[in-house]
Coordinates of C-alpha atoms and ligand atoms in Angstrom, one line a residue:
X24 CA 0.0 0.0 0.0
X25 CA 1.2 3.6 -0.7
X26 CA 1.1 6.1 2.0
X27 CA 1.7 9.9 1.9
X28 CA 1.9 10.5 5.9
X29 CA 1.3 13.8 7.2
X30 CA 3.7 16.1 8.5
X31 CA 2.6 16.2 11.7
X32 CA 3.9 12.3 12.3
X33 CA 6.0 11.2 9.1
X34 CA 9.3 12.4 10.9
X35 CA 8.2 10.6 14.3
X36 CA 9.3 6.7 15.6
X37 CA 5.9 6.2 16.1
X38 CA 5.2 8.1 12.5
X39 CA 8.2 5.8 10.7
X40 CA 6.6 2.9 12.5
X41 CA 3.6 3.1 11.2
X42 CA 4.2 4.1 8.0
X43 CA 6.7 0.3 7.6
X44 CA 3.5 -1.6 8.3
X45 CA 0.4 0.3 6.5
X46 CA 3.2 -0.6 3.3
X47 CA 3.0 -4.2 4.0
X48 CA -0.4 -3.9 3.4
X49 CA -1.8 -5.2 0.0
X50 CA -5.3 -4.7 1.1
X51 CA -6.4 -8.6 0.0
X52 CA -8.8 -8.6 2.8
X53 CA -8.0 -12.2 3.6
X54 CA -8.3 -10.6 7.5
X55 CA -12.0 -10.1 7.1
X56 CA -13.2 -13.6 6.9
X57 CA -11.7 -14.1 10.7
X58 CA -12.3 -10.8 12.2
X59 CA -15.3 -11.6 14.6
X60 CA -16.5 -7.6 14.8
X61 CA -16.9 -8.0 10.9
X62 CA -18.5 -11.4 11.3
X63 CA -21.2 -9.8 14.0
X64 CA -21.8 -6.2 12.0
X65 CA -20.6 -6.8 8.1
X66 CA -19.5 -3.6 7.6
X67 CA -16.5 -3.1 6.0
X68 CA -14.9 -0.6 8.4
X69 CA -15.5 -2.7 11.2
X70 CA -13.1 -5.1 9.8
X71 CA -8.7 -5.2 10.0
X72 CA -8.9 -3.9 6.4
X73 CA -11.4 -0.9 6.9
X74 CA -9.8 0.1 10.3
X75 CA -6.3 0.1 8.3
X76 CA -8.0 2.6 6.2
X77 CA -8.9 4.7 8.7
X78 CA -5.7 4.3 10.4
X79 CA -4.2 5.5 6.9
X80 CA -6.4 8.7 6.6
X81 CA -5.9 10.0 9.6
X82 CA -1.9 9.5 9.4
X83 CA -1.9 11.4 6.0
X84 CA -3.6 14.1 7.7
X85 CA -6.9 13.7 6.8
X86 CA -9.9 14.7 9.0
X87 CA -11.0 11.9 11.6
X88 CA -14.3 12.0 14.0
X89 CA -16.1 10.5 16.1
X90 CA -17.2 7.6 13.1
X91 CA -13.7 6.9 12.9
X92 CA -13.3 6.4 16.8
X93 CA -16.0 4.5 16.4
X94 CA -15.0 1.6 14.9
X95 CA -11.5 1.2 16.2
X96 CA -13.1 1.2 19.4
X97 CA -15.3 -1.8 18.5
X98 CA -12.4 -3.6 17.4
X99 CA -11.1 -6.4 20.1
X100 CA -7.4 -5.9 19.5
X101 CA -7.9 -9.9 19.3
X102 CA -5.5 -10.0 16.3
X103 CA -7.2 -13.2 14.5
X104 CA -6.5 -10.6 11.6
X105 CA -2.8 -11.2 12.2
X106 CA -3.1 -14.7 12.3
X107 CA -4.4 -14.9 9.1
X108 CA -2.5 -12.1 7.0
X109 CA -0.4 -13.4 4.3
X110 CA 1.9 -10.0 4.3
X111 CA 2.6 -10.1 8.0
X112 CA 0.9 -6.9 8.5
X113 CA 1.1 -5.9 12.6
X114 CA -2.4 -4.6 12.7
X115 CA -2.3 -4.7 17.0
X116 CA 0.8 -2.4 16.6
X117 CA -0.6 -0.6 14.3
X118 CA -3.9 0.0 16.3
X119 CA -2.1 1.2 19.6
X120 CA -0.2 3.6 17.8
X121 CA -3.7 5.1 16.1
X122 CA -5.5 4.9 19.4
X123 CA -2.9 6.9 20.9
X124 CA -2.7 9.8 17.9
X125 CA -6.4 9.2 17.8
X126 CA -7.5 10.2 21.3
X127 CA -5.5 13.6 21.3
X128 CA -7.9 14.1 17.7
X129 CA -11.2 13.3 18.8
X130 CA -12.7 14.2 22.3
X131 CA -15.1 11.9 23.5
X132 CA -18.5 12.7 25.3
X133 CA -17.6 13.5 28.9
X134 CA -19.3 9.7 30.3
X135 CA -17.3 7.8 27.8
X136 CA -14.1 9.5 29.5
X137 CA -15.4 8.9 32.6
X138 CA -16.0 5.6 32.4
X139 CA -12.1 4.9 31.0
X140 CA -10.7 6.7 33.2
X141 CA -12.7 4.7 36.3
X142 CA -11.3 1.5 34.8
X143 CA -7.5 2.6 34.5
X144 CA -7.6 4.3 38.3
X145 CA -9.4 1.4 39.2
X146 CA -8.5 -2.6 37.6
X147 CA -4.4 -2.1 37.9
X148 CA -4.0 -1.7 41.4
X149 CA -4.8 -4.5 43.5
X150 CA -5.8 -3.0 46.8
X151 CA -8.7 -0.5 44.8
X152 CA -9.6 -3.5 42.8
X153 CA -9.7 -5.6 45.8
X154 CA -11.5 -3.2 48.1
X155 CA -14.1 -2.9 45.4
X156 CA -14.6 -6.8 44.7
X157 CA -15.0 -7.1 48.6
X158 CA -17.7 -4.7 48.7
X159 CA -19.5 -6.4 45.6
X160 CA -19.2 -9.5 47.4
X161 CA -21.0 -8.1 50.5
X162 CA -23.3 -7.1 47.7
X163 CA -24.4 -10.0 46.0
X164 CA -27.6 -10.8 47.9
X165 CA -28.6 -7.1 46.7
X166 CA -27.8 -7.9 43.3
X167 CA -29.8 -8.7 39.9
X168 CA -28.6 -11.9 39.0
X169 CA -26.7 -11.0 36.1
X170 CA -24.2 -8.8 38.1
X171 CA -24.2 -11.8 41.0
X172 CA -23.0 -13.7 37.9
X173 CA -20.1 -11.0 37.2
X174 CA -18.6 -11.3 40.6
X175 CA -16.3 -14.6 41.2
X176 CA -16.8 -16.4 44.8
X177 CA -13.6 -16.2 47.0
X178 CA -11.6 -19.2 46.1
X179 CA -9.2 -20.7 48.8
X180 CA -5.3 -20.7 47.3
X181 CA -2.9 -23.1 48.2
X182 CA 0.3 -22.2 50.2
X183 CA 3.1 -21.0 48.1
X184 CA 5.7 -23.4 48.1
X185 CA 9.4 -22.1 49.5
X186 CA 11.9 -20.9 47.4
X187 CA 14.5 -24.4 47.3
X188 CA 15.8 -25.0 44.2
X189 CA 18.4 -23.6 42.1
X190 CA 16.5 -22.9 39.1
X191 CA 14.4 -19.9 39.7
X192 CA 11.7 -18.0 37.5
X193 CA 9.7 -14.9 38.5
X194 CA 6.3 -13.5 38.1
X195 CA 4.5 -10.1 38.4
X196 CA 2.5 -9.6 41.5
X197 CA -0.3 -8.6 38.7
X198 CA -3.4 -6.6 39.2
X199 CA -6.9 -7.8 39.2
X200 CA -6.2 -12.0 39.2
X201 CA -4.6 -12.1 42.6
X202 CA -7.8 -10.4 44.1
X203 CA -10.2 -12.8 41.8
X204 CA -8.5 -15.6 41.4
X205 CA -5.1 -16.2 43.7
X206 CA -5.3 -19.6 43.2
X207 CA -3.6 -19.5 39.9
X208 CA -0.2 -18.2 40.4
X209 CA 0.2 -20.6 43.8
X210 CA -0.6 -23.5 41.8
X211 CA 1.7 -22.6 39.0
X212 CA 4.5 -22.2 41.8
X213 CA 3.6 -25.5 43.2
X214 CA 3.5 -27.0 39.9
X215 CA 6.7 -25.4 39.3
X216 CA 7.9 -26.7 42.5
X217 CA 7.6 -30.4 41.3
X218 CA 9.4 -29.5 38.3
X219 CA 12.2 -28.5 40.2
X220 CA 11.6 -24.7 39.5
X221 CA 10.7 -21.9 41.8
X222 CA 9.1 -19.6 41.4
X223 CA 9.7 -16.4 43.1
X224 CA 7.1 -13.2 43.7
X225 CA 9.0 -9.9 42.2
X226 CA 8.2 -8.1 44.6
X227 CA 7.3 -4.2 43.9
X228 CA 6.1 -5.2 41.0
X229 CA 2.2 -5.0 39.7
X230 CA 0.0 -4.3 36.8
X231 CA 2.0 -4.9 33.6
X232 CA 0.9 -2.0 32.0
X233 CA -1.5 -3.3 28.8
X234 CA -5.0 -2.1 30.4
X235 CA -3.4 1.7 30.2
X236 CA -1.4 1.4 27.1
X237 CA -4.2 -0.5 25.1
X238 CA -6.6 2.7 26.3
X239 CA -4.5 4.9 24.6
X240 CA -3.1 6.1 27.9
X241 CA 0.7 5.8 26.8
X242 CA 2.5 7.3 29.5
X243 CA 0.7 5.2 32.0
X244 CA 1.2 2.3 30.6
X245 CA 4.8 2.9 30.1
X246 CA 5.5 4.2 33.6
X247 CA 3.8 0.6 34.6
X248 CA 6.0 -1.7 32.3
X249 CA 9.3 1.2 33.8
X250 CA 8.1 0.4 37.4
X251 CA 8.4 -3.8 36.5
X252 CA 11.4 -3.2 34.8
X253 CA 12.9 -1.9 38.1
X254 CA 11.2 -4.7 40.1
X255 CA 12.7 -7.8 38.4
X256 CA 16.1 -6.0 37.7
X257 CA 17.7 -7.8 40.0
X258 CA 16.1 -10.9 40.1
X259 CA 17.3 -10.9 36.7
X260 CA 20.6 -10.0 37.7
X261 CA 20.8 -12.7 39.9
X262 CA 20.1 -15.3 37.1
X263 CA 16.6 -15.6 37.3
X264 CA 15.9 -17.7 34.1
X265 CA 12.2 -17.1 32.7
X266 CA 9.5 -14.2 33.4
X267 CA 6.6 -16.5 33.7
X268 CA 3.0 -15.7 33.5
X269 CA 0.1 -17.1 33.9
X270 CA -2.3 -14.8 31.8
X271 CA -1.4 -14.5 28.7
X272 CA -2.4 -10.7 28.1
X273 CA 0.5 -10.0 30.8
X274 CA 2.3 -12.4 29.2
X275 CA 1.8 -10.8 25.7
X276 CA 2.8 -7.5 26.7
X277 CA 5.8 -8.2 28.7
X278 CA 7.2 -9.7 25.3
X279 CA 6.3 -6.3 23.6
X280 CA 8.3 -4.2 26.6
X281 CA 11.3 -4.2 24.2
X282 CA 9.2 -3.3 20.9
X283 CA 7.4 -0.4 23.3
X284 CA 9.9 0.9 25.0
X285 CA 12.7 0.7 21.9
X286 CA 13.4 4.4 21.7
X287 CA 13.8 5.1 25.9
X288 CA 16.9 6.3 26.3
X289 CA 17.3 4.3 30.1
X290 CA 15.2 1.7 29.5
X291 CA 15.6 0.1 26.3
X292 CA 18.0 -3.0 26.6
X293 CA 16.4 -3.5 30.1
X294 CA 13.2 -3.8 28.4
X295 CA 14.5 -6.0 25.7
X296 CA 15.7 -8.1 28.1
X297 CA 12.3 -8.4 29.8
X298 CA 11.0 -9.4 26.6
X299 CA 13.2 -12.2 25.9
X300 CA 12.6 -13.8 29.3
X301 CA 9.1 -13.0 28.8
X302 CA 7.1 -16.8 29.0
X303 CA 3.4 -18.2 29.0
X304 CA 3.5 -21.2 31.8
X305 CA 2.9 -23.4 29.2
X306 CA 6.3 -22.8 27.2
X307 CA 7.6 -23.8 30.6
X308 CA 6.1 -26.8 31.3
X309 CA 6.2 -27.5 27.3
X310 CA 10.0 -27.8 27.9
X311 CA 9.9 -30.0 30.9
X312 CA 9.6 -33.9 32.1
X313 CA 6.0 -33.9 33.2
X314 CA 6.2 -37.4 34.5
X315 CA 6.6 -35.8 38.3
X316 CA 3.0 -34.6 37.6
X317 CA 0.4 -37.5 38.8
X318 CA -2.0 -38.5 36.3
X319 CA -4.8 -36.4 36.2
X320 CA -8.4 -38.4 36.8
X321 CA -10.0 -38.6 33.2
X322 CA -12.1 -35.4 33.1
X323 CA -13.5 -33.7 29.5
X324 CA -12.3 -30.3 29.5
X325 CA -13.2 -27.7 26.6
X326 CA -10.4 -26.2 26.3
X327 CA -10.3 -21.8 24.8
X328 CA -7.0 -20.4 23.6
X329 CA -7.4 -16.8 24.5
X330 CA -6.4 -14.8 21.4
X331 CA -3.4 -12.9 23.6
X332 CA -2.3 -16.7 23.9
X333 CA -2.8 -18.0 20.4
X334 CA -2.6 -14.2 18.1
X335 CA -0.9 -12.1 20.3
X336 CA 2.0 -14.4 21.3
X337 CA 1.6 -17.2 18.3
X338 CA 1.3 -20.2 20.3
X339 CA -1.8 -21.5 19.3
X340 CA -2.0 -25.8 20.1
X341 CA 0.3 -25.2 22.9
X342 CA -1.5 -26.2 25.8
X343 CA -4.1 -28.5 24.2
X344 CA -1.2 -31.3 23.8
X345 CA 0.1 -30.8 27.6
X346 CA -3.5 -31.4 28.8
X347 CA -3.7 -34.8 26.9
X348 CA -0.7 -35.8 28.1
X349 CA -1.6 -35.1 32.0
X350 CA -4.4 -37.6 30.9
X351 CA -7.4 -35.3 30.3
X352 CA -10.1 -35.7 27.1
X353 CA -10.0 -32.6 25.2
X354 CA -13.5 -32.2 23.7
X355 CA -14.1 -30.5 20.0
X356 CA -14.7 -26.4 19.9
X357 CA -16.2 -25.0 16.9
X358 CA -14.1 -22.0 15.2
X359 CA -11.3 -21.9 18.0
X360 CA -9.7 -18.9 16.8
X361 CA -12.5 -16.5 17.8
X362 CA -12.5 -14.1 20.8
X363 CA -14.6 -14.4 23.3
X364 CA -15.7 -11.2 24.0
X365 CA -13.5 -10.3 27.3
X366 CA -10.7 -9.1 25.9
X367 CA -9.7 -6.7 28.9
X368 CA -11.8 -3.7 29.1
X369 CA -13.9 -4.8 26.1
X370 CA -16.4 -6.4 27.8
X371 CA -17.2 -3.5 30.0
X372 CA -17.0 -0.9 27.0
X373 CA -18.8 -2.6 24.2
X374 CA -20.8 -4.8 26.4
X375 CA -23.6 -5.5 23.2
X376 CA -21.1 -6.7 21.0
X377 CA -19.0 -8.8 24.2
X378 CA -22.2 -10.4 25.4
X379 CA -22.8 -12.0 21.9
X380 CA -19.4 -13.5 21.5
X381 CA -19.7 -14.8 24.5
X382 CA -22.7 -16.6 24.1
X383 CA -21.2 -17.8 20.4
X384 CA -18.1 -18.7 22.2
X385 CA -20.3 -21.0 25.4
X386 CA -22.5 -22.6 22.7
X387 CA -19.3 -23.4 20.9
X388 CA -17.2 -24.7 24.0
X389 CA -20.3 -26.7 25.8
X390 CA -21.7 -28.3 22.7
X391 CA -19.2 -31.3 23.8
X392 CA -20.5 -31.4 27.2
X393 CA -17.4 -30.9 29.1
X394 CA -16.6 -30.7 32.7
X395 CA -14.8 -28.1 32.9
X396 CA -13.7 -25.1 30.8
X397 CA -10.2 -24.5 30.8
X398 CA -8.6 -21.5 29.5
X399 CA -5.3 -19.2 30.0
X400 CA -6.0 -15.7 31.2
X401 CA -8.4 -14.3 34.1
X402 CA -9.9 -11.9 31.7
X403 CA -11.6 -15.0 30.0
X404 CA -11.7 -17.2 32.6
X405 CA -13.9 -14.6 34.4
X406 CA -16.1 -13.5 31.5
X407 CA -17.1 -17.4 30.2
X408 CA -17.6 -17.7 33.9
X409 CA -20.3 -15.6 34.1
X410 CA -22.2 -17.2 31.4
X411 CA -21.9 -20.8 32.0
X412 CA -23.0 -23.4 35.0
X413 CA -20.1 -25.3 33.6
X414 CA -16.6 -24.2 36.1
X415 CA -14.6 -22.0 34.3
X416 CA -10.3 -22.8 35.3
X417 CA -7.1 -21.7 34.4
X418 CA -5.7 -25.1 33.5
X419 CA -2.8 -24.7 35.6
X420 CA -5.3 -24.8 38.3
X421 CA -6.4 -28.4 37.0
X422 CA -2.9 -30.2 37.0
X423 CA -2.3 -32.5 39.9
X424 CA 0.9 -31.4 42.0
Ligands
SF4_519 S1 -3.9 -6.8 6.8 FE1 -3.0 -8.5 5.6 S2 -4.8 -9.8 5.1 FE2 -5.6 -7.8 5.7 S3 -5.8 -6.7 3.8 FE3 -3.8 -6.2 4.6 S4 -2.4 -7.6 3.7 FE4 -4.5 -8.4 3.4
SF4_520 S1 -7.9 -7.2 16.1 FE1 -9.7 -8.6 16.0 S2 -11.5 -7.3 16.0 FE2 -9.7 -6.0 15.6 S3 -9.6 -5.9 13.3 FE3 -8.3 -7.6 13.9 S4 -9.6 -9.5 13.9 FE4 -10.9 -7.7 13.8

């Protein structure tokens, strides 16, 4: 695609950026078929192609509004469109750098600021977000039974196992999953621990910065991923060999530290660093003897790659193969590359369009009558949650240690 970008951005990184991947961009349109907004609303510009467009107008200086914000709001940032481009276009990349130019364009109506600002003072830091979740627990009785639905019981963890071994990996004290759900990380540690890994807290550190950034609120998500850096410094110092998470939108975005943070004078080769250290739990355990594990009890899971797991970070049929090996039946998904409808703030911002993926995504992962959902990041975990009778898990949670 040729591009003519304007001069208020063709002499900037971000400008340069941008400009290398709208020219990758042959406009085929292949990404349309998989793009689930276009599959719900058939409109062109809510599709990776049209959204491209409207990336590319507004970089060659051409007049945006609230139309445009539109429909790069209702996209998921899922990136099946990545998945399926034949050119390699980075379309998420692409997308966070419009967001960001776009929301300094276009002013949005004083509720719908509101409301994003709420979410980025509130979801990354876990005392708020815990204070909050406690009070909607005391709630619930109170509640219409679709909110009840929304708020996740409190779940007993298991004991963190003590730091004895000579390998060591560590992992982000995170924001929103230790408050609903701490039982993930602890049995990741103790799963570790069997493995002959542990796995140690980095302490200081928190949110990893992708619910700011991906709301177009750069600096804050920056100064996030800065604070981590500092964190795990010396963890990392001391030999620490993996960054390990166990939801793969942290994991996703602490791989993208080094692309984000490329032009920071201080904090570039840390950053890089970060990135190549960066792991989803399952490239660990991929890499490992299992046999400590004990056979799971036969138990059909249906099992949802969340798309920061198999489009952001590429490992689509990682997990599945683990979980048959552990000894559980894996039951068939219709069109497995779809987003649920979470995808981090989504879900509270386009809650029309969320709802009905979710309900395509349930009818899809219960038509085999599973157990047990199992998935790979608390964002989904909690929204199939609160549409199904069927237990939603991080599959960590379901390995026997
Ligand atoms: S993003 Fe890729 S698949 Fe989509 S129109 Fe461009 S080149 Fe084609
Ligand atoms: S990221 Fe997902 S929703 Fe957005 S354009 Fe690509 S496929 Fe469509």
């Amino acid at each position: 695609m040729q591009t003519k970008l304007a001069d208020f951005v063709k002499d900037t990184p971000e400008g340069r950026e941008a400009d290398a991947i709208l020219r990758n961009c042959v406009h085929c349109g292949f990404c349309t078929a998989t793009c689930p907004t276009y599959q719900l609303l058939g409109d062109e510009l809510d599709g990776p192609r049209g959204r491209i467009y409207l990336l590319k107008q507004m970089l060659e200086g051409q007049p945006v509004t609230a139309r445009t914000q539109l429909h790069l709001d209702r996209c998921l940032s899922c990136r099946a469109c990545e998945t399926t481009c034949p050119s390699g276009v980075r379309y998420g990349r692409l997308a966070d750098i419009g967001r960001g130019m776009l929301e300094q364009k276009v002013r949005r109506p004083w509720l719908r600021r509101l409301q994003r600002w709420a979410l980025r003072k509130l979801l990354p830091y876990p005392e708020r977000f815990g204070a909050a979740l406690a009070l909607a627990r005391l709630a619930r009785p109170i509640l219409s039974a679709t909110l009840r639905a929304k708020i996740p019981h409190k779940a007993p963890a298991p004991a963190w196992p003590a730091a004895r071994h000579a390998r060591r990996v560590l992992m982000l004290e995170g924001c929103v999953q230790p408050a609903m759900a701490p039982g993930i990380d602890a049995a990741a540690a103790n799963v570790l621990d069997r493995l002959g890994i542990s796995a140690i807290r980095g302490e200081g550190s928190g949110c990893c910065g992708a619910l700011s950034y991906h709301l177009a609120a750069h600096e804050e998500g920056t100064a996030f991923m800065r604070r981590n850096i500092d964190a795990l410094w010396p963890h990392i110092e001391q030999g620490a060999e993996a960054i390990v998470s166990t939801a793969s939108g942290c994991g996703l975005m602490l791989k993208e530290y080094g692309d984000v943070l490329k032009h920071d004078p201080v904090y570039a080769g840390k950053a890089e660093r970060v990135s190549l250290l960066a792991r989803d739990i399952g490239e660990i355990l991929a890499g490992e003897d299992l046999s400590p594990l004990r056979k799971s009890k036969p138990c059909r899971i249906a099992f949802h790659s969340p798309c920061t797991l198999q489009h952001g970070q590429k490992l689509a049929g990682l997990v599945e193969p683990l979980l048959s090996d552990l000894g559980f039946e894996l039951t068939p998904v219709d069109q497995p590359h779809l987003c649920c409808g979470s995808a981090g703030t989504y879900a509270f911002l386009q809650p029309d369009l969320s709802q009905k993926l979710l309900a395509d995504k349930l009818r899809a992962l219960e038509e085999g009558r599973p157990e047990c959902i199992a998935t790979a990041n608390i964002g989904c975990r909690a929204h199939l949650q609160s549409g199904s009778k069927v237990p939603v898990r991080h599959w960590i949670e379901l390995l026997p240690f």
